[in-house]
mmCIF file of C-alpha atoms and ligand atoms in Angstrom:
data_model
loop_
_atom_site.group_PDB
_atom_site.id
_atom_site.type_symbol
_atom_site.label_atom_id
_atom_site.label_comp_id
_atom_site.label_asym_id
_atom_site.label_seq_id
_atom_site.Cartn_x
_atom_site.Cartn_y
_atom_site.Cartn_z
ATOM 1 C CA MET A 1 -0.120 0.387 0.022
ATOM 2 C CA THR A 2 1.192 3.613 -0.445
ATOM 3 C CA LEU A 3 1.703 5.998 2.298
ATOM 4 C CA LEU A 4 0.059 9.757 1.806
ATOM 5 C CA LEU A 5 3.497 11.358 2.419
ATOM 6 C CA GLU A 6 5.984 9.090 0.677
ATOM 7 C CA ASP A 7 8.766 10.951 -0.213
ATOM 8 C CA ARG A 8 6.872 14.147 1.342
ATOM 9 C CA VAL A 9 9.076 16.460 3.428
ATOM 10 C CA ALA A 10 6.327 18.458 6.243
ATOM 11 C CA LEU A 11 7.170 21.054 8.749
ATOM 12 C CA VAL A 12 4.949 21.427 11.850
ATOM 13 C CA THR A 13 5.281 23.995 14.571
ATOM 14 C CA GLY A 14 3.559 23.675 17.742
ATOM 15 C CA GLY A 15 4.453 19.954 17.155
ATOM 16 C CA ALA A 16 4.965 19.422 21.258
ATOM 17 C CA SER A 17 2.010 19.579 21.944
ATOM 18 C CA GLY A 18 -1.846 18.653 21.218
ATOM 19 C CA ILE A 19 -2.875 18.897 17.569
ATOM 20 C CA GLY A 20 0.625 19.902 16.164
ATOM 21 C CA ARG A 21 2.095 16.638 17.912
ATOM 22 C CA ALA A 22 -0.162 14.399 16.397
ATOM 23 C CA ALA A 23 0.244 15.626 13.060
ATOM 24 C CA ALA A 24 4.019 15.150 13.662
ATOM 25 C CA LEU A 25 2.902 11.399 13.952
ATOM 26 C CA ALA A 26 0.170 11.106 11.529
ATOM 27 C CA PHE A 27 2.698 13.080 9.015
ATOM 28 C CA ALA A 28 5.371 10.938 9.916
ATOM 29 C CA ARG A 29 3.035 7.266 9.554
ATOM 30 C CA GLU A 30 1.866 8.569 6.620
ATOM 31 C CA GLY A 31 5.955 8.488 5.188
ATOM 32 C CA ALA A 32 6.721 12.070 5.468
ATOM 33 C CA ARG A 33 10.235 13.171 6.489
ATOM 34 C CA VAL A 34 8.858 15.529 9.719
ATOM 35 C CA VAL A 35 10.652 18.439 11.274
ATOM 36 C CA ALA A 36 8.326 19.704 14.489
ATOM 37 C CA SER A 37 9.347 23.202 16.183
ATOM 38 C CA ASP A 38 7.813 24.759 18.996
ATOM 39 C CA VAL A 39 9.356 27.534 21.299
ATOM 40 C CA ASP A 40 8.926 24.613 24.142
ATOM 41 C CA GLU A 41 11.930 22.354 23.670
ATOM 42 C CA ALA A 42 12.122 19.678 25.712
ATOM 43 C CA GLY A 43 8.242 19.248 24.149
ATOM 44 C CA VAL A 44 9.735 18.743 21.061
ATOM 45 C CA LYS A 45 12.308 16.866 21.038
ATOM 46 C CA GLU A 46 9.971 14.346 23.612
ATOM 47 C CA THR A 47 7.465 14.546 20.220
ATOM 48 C CA ALA A 48 10.417 13.583 18.026
ATOM 49 C CA SER A 49 11.585 10.873 19.731
ATOM 50 C CA ALA A 50 8.297 8.826 19.813
ATOM 51 C CA ALA A 51 9.451 8.633 16.516
ATOM 52 C CA PRO A 52 12.883 9.137 15.753
ATOM 53 C CA ASP A 53 13.608 8.094 12.729
ATOM 54 C CA ALA A 54 10.431 10.444 10.710
ATOM 55 C CA ILE A 55 11.168 13.672 12.617
ATOM 56 C CA ALA A 56 13.238 15.802 13.615
ATOM 57 C CA ALA A 57 12.907 18.404 16.358
ATOM 58 C CA PHE A 58 13.932 22.286 15.697
ATOM 59 C CA ALA A 59 13.087 24.651 18.556
ATOM 60 C CA ALA A 60 11.803 27.847 17.169
ATOM 61 C CA ASP A 61 9.327 30.880 18.676
ATOM 62 C CA THR A 62 7.223 31.295 15.439
ATOM 63 C CA SER A 63 6.736 35.235 16.395
ATOM 64 C CA ASP A 64 10.494 35.595 15.487
ATOM 65 C CA GLU A 65 11.529 36.221 11.889
ATOM 66 C CA GLU A 66 14.952 35.426 12.380
ATOM 67 C CA GLN A 67 14.242 31.635 14.376
ATOM 68 C CA VAL A 68 11.632 30.875 11.661
ATOM 69 C CA ARG A 69 14.729 31.908 9.325
ATOM 70 C CA ALA A 70 16.315 29.208 10.859
ATOM 71 C CA LEU A 71 13.738 26.210 11.242
ATOM 72 C CA VAL A 72 13.021 26.397 7.121
ATOM 73 C CA ALA A 73 16.726 26.447 6.976
ATOM 74 C CA PHE A 74 16.905 23.500 8.417
ATOM 75 C CA ALA A 75 14.112 21.814 7.163
ATOM 76 C CA LEU A 76 15.375 22.670 3.485
ATOM 77 C CA ASP A 77 19.619 21.551 4.104
ATOM 78 C CA ARG A 78 18.638 18.647 6.038
ATOM 79 C CA HIS A 79 15.855 17.290 3.687
ATOM 80 C CA GLY A 80 17.286 18.765 0.040
ATOM 81 C CA GLN A 81 13.025 19.855 -0.121
ATOM 82 C CA LEU A 82 10.326 21.287 1.517
ATOM 83 C CA ASP A 83 6.686 19.898 0.567
ATOM 84 C CA VAL A 84 4.659 20.152 3.587
ATOM 85 C CA ALA A 85 4.108 22.897 6.323
ATOM 86 C CA PHE A 86 1.677 22.984 9.047
ATOM 87 C CA ASN A 87 2.037 26.534 10.553
ATOM 88 C CA ASN A 88 0.106 25.252 13.394
ATOM 89 C CA ALA A 89 1.525 26.906 16.600
ATOM 90 C CA GLY A 90 -0.907 29.224 18.532
ATOM 91 C CA VAL A 91 -1.644 30.516 22.072
ATOM 92 C CA MET A 92 -5.135 31.319 24.446
ATOM 93 C CA GLY A 93 -4.729 35.100 24.224
ATOM 94 C CA PRO A 94 -6.073 36.985 27.353
ATOM 95 C CA ALA A 95 -8.969 36.660 28.129
ATOM 96 C CA GLY A 96 -11.574 39.759 28.851
ATOM 97 C CA ALA A 97 -14.597 41.913 27.159
ATOM 98 C CA LEU A 98 -12.416 43.854 24.342
ATOM 99 C CA HIS A 99 -12.136 47.000 26.369
ATOM 100 C CA GLN A 100 -10.526 45.772 29.168
ATOM 101 C CA LEU A 101 -8.243 44.210 27.568
ATOM 102 C CA ASP A 102 -4.271 45.310 27.480
ATOM 103 C CA LEU A 103 -2.100 46.627 24.405
ATOM 104 C CA ASP A 104 0.697 44.376 25.231
ATOM 105 C CA SER A 105 -1.032 41.107 25.436
ATOM 106 C CA TRP A 106 -3.430 41.442 22.653
ATOM 107 C CA ARG A 107 0.255 42.797 20.643
ATOM 108 C CA ARG A 108 1.260 38.565 22.274
ATOM 109 C CA CYS A 109 -1.642 37.562 20.932
ATOM 110 C CA LEU A 110 -1.319 38.903 17.629
ATOM 111 C CA ASP A 111 2.459 38.145 17.326
ATOM 112 C CA VAL A 112 2.112 34.641 17.052
ATOM 113 C CA ASN A 113 -0.966 33.388 16.120
ATOM 114 C CA LEU A 114 -1.164 36.010 13.158
ATOM 115 C CA THR A 115 2.240 36.884 12.432
ATOM 116 C CA GLY A 116 3.812 33.984 13.671
ATOM 117 C CA VAL A 117 1.701 32.368 9.983
ATOM 118 C CA PHE A 118 2.938 35.089 8.027
ATOM 119 C CA LEU A 119 6.387 34.777 9.330
ATOM 120 C CA CYS A 120 6.227 30.881 8.497
ATOM 121 C CA MET A 121 4.675 31.250 5.537
ATOM 122 C CA LYS A 122 7.092 33.911 4.074
ATOM 123 C CA HIS A 123 10.180 31.948 4.099
ATOM 124 C CA GLU A 124 8.832 28.380 3.116
ATOM 125 C CA LEU A 125 6.867 29.958 0.209
ATOM 126 C CA PRO A 126 10.011 30.808 -1.812
ATOM 127 C CA ILE A 127 11.176 27.272 -1.605
ATOM 128 C CA MET A 128 8.047 25.298 -2.679
ATOM 129 C CA GLN A 129 7.574 28.067 -5.772
ATOM 130 C CA ARG A 130 10.980 26.915 -6.811
ATOM 131 C CA GLN A 131 9.900 23.371 -6.264
ATOM 132 C CA GLY A 132 6.494 23.752 -8.221
ATOM 133 C CA ARG A 133 4.949 21.988 -5.429
ATOM 134 C CA GLY A 134 3.910 22.296 -1.913
ATOM 135 C CA SER A 135 0.565 22.651 0.843
ATOM 136 C CA ILE A 136 0.607 24.622 3.031
ATOM 137 C CA ILE A 137 -1.588 24.420 5.991
ATOM 138 C CA ASN A 138 -2.896 27.426 8.645
ATOM 139 C CA THR A 139 -4.503 26.167 11.606
ATOM 140 C CA SER A 140 -7.593 28.724 12.201
ATOM 141 C CA SER A 141 -10.295 27.843 14.474
ATOM 142 C CA GLY A 142 -14.096 28.437 14.849
ATOM 143 C CA ALA A 143 -13.674 31.288 16.338
ATOM 144 C CA GLY A 144 -11.720 32.122 13.004
ATOM 145 C CA VAL A 145 -15.648 31.930 11.337
ATOM 146 C CA ILE A 146 -17.390 33.327 14.374
ATOM 147 C CA GLY A 147 -17.044 35.539 17.083
ATOM 148 C CA ALA A 148 -16.311 34.453 20.028
ATOM 149 C CA PRO A 149 -17.103 36.344 23.236
ATOM 150 C CA GLY A 150 -14.313 36.794 26.108
ATOM 151 C CA LEU A 151 -11.601 36.038 23.123
ATOM 152 C CA SER A 152 -11.441 39.208 20.641
ATOM 153 C CA ALA A 153 -7.349 38.606 20.243
ATOM 154 C CA TYR A 154 -7.688 35.510 19.494
ATOM 155 C CA CYS A 155 -10.702 36.187 17.402
ATOM 156 C CA ALA A 156 -9.327 38.330 15.303
ATOM 157 C CA SER A 157 -5.934 36.190 14.959
ATOM 158 C CA LYS A 158 -7.677 33.720 13.549
ATOM 159 C CA HIS A 159 -9.517 35.880 11.501
ATOM 160 C CA GLY A 160 -6.544 36.910 10.250
ATOM 161 C CA ILE A 161 -5.209 33.647 9.390
ATOM 162 C CA LEU A 162 -8.219 33.598 6.909
ATOM 163 C CA GLY A 163 -7.389 36.067 5.318
ATOM 164 C CA ILE A 164 -3.518 35.517 4.564
ATOM 165 C CA THR A 165 -4.891 31.889 3.446
ATOM 166 C CA LYS A 166 -7.249 32.957 0.860
ATOM 167 C CA THR A 167 -5.558 35.934 -0.323
ATOM 168 C CA ALA A 168 -1.543 33.218 -0.322
ATOM 169 C CA ALA A 169 -3.813 31.054 -1.828
ATOM 170 C CA LEU A 170 -4.862 33.375 -5.011
ATOM 171 C CA GLU A 171 -1.294 34.480 -5.593
ATOM 172 C CA ASN A 172 -0.331 31.339 -5.937
ATOM 173 C CA ALA A 173 -2.811 29.870 -7.925
ATOM 174 C CA ARG A 174 -0.050 28.755 -10.675
ATOM 175 C CA THR A 175 2.637 27.905 -9.030
ATOM 176 C CA GLY A 176 1.309 24.645 -7.840
ATOM 177 C CA VAL A 177 1.525 25.945 -4.034
ATOM 178 C CA ARG A 178 -2.216 25.167 -2.650
ATOM 179 C CA ILE A 179 -2.936 27.154 0.856
ATOM 180 C CA ASN A 180 -5.550 25.582 3.057
ATOM 181 C CA ALA A 181 -7.018 26.596 6.974
ATOM 182 C CA ILE A 182 -8.230 24.278 8.792
ATOM 183 C CA CYS A 183 -11.242 24.864 11.800
ATOM 184 C CA PRO A 184 -10.824 22.903 14.877
ATOM 185 C CA GLY A 185 -13.509 22.982 16.570
ATOM 186 C CA SER A 186 -13.075 22.645 20.239
ATOM 187 C CA THR A 187 -10.007 19.524 20.629
ATOM 188 C CA ASP A 188 -9.175 18.124 23.505
ATOM 189 C CA THR A 189 -5.577 19.367 23.949
ATOM 190 C CA PRO A 190 -3.389 21.140 27.127
ATOM 191 C CA MET A 191 -4.857 24.395 25.509
ATOM 192 C CA LEU A 192 -8.369 23.435 25.755
ATOM 193 C CA ARG A 193 -8.235 22.186 29.464
ATOM 194 C CA GLY A 194 -5.508 24.806 30.616
ATOM 195 C CA ALA A 195 -9.016 27.072 29.301
ATOM 196 C CA MET A 196 -11.746 24.838 30.783
ATOM 197 C CA ALA A 197 -9.780 24.733 34.312
ATOM 198 C CA THR A 198 -9.527 28.931 34.661
ATOM 199 C CA GLY A 199 -13.862 27.852 35.683
ATOM 200 C CA PRO A 200 -16.550 24.997 35.496
ATOM 201 C CA GLU A 201 -18.637 28.060 33.653
ATOM 202 C CA VAL A 202 -15.906 27.849 31.709
ATOM 203 C CA GLU A 203 -16.050 23.857 31.143
ATOM 204 C CA LYS A 204 -19.478 23.984 31.623
ATOM 205 C CA LEU A 205 -19.955 26.502 27.914
ATOM 206 C CA ILE A 206 -17.215 24.775 26.322
ATOM 207 C CA LEU A 207 -19.082 20.849 26.620
ATOM 208 C CA SER A 208 -22.464 22.110 25.973
ATOM 209 C CA SER A 209 -21.745 24.210 23.197
ATOM 210 C CA GLN A 210 -20.681 20.846 21.270
ATOM 211 C CA PRO A 211 -23.597 19.556 19.443
ATOM 212 C CA GLY A 212 -22.136 15.836 19.010
ATOM 213 C CA GLY A 213 -21.489 16.143 22.775
ATOM 214 C CA ARG A 214 -17.933 14.963 23.070
ATOM 215 C CA LEU A 215 -14.486 17.490 22.158
ATOM 216 C CA GLY A 216 -12.986 16.613 18.611
ATOM 217 C CA THR A 217 -9.627 14.365 19.322
ATOM 218 C CA PRO A 218 -6.181 16.222 18.140
ATOM 219 C CA GLU A 219 -6.016 13.156 15.749
ATOM 220 C CA GLU A 220 -9.204 14.326 14.353
ATOM 221 C CA ILE A 221 -7.884 17.675 13.807
ATOM 222 C CA ALA A 222 -4.178 15.552 12.036
ATOM 223 C CA GLU A 223 -6.518 13.513 9.587
ATOM 224 C CA THR A 224 -7.312 16.439 8.072
ATOM 225 C CA ALA A 225 -4.466 17.859 7.351
ATOM 226 C CA VAL A 226 -2.562 14.796 5.978
ATOM 227 C CA TRP A 227 -5.366 15.269 3.573
ATOM 228 C CA LEU A 228 -4.934 18.354 2.897
ATOM 229 C CA ALA A 229 -0.862 17.805 2.553
ATOM 230 C CA SER A 230 -1.885 14.551 -0.080
ATOM 231 C CA ASP A 231 -1.882 14.834 -3.294
ATOM 232 C CA ARG A 232 -5.645 13.659 -2.836
ATOM 233 C CA ALA A 233 -6.078 17.142 -2.049
ATOM 234 C CA SER A 234 -5.150 18.680 -5.575
ATOM 235 C CA PHE A 235 -7.911 21.062 -6.487
ATOM 236 C CA VAL A 236 -8.286 22.264 -2.629
ATOM 237 C CA SER A 237 -6.602 25.346 -2.428
ATOM 238 C CA GLY A 238 -7.772 28.522 -0.747
ATOM 239 C CA ALA A 239 -10.704 26.618 2.001
ATOM 240 C CA SER A 240 -10.820 26.144 5.196
ATOM 241 C CA ILE A 241 -12.344 23.327 6.737
ATOM 242 C CA ALA A 242 -14.022 23.072 9.440
ATOM 243 C CA VAL A 243 -13.531 20.297 11.847
ATOM 244 C CA ASP A 244 -15.735 20.751 14.520
ATOM 245 C CA GLY A 245 -18.763 18.399 14.744
ATOM 246 C CA ALA A 246 -20.574 20.618 12.836
ATOM 247 C CA ALA A 247 -20.249 23.411 15.850
ATOM 248 C CA VAL A 248 -20.471 26.439 13.405
ATOM 249 C CA ALA A 249 -22.922 24.623 11.148
ATOM 250 C CA ARG A 250 -25.524 26.420 13.004
HETATM 251 N N1 LIG B 1 -8.155 22.830 21.544
HETATM 252 C C1 LIG B 1 -8.712 23.222 20.753
HETATM 253 O O1 LIG B 1 -9.929 24.011 20.722
HETATM 254 C C2 LIG B 1 -8.423 24.198 19.403
HETATM 255 C C3 LIG B 1 -9.486 25.118 18.832
HETATM 256 C C4 LIG B 1 -9.600 25.650 17.946
HETATM 257 C C5 LIG B 1 -7.770 25.981 16.997
HETATM 258 N N2 LIG B 1 -6.806 25.463 18.039
HETATM 259 C C6 LIG B 1 -5.167 25.920 17.252
HETATM 260 O O2 LIG B 1 -4.555 24.455 17.055
HETATM 261 C C7 LIG B 1 -3.524 24.542 16.618
HETATM 262 C C8 LIG B 1 -3.338 24.194 18.288
HETATM 263 O O3 LIG B 1 -3.443 23.722 19.748
HETATM 264 P P1 LIG B 1 -3.843 22.937 21.060
HETATM 265 O O4 LIG B 1 -4.861 22.692 20.908
HETATM 266 O O5 LIG B 1 -3.440 21.590 20.154
HETATM 267 O O6 LIG B 1 -3.097 23.967 21.684
HETATM 268 P P2 LIG B 1 -1.252 23.309 22.728
HETATM 269 O O7 LIG B 1 -1.123 24.528 23.521
HETATM 270 O O8 LIG B 1 -1.370 21.537 23.155
HETATM 271 O O9 LIG B 1 -0.226 23.150 21.811
HETATM 272 C C9 LIG B 1 0.122 24.745 21.237
HETATM 273 C C10 LIG B 1 1.583 24.528 21.146
HETATM 274 O O10 LIG B 1 2.068 25.495 20.839
HETATM 275 C C11 LIG B 1 2.985 25.843 20.894
HETATM 276 N N3 LIG B 1 3.497 27.144 21.091
HETATM 277 C C12 LIG B 1 2.423 28.640 21.191
HETATM 278 N N4 LIG B 1 3.627 29.640 20.851
HETATM 279 C C13 LIG B 1 4.773 29.318 20.056
HETATM 280 C C14 LIG B 1 5.404 30.679 19.504
HETATM 281 N N5 LIG B 1 5.699 31.775 19.777
HETATM 282 N N6 LIG B 1 6.908 29.219 18.918
HETATM 283 C C15 LIG B 1 6.336 28.338 18.739
HETATM 284 N N7 LIG B 1 5.195 27.115 18.994
HETATM 285 C C16 LIG B 1 4.709 28.254 19.988
HETATM 286 C C17 LIG B 1 3.006 25.228 22.228
HETATM 287 O O11 LIG B 1 4.591 25.576 22.942
HETATM 288 C C18 LIG B 1 2.644 24.829 22.404
HETATM 289 O O12 LIG B 1 3.048 23.371 22.293
HETATM 290 C C19 LIG B 1 -3.400 26.736 18.020
HETATM 291 O O13 LIG B 1 -3.002 27.675 16.675
HETATM 292 C C20 LIG B 1 -4.484 26.722 18.257
HETATM 293 O O14 LIG B 1 -4.998 28.141 18.228
HETATM 294 C C21 LIG B 1 -7.107 25.058 18.719
#
């Protein structure tokens, strides 16, 4: 049986935890050589240790252009190509009504979630354009499609990701590079568990707003990333795909 990502090189940010960790492992299972990156160096090394022949770890903060440049150069030096990039690193950002947020925490959230994705795409695209082949997948959110009371910085960053995903997809429609976004719903990861731990009312709200009565798993999001990364999705570009058990369908 042919593996979906045989002979492909894939970069994953946010690879230490949750969705990024599951995606690094899923890409490796499908035959890709993977560079997993995270600002959490110990965590991303632990991810790589789960499939040491396939996954290499590289510590980088995606909000810092020099670190992103070094990350992409590491992947290219190590493997000579870059076919797939899952730009997934993100933070929840400050919680509270918009008029109560302080500027520094707003900026930090936008720096990581939106500027980080911009910087990754900026340095990944020229390589993929030269190859005439590539698939970029950005992690947005249900909060990229609908409002998220109490999370306006996060919501703005995730809406912004859809804007740059669509724009880059159009700019690259004739280059062989496809660019898409995944909008996960509430997914059982340390980020979501952290949010639910802030109070029983938050946990209740999250659990009660799942149409199917359950959270998603990181592996369910990773499966969509695998498909988007593969040639099976050869005519899919500029799309934002909800993987959320119908949460934003209502
Ligand atoms: N879990 C959910 O319910 C959910 C829903 C929608 C979207 N998302 C998005 O999915 C993505 C992954 O989230 P997750 O739930 O797996 O969370 P997570 O906290 O388990 O994993 C996020 C990872 O990103 C890393 N990271 C944070 N800032 C970074 C930076 N500046 N540079 C590099 N790495 C950094 C963290 O160290 C962490 O390992 C995020 O973009 C998040 O916004 C999550």
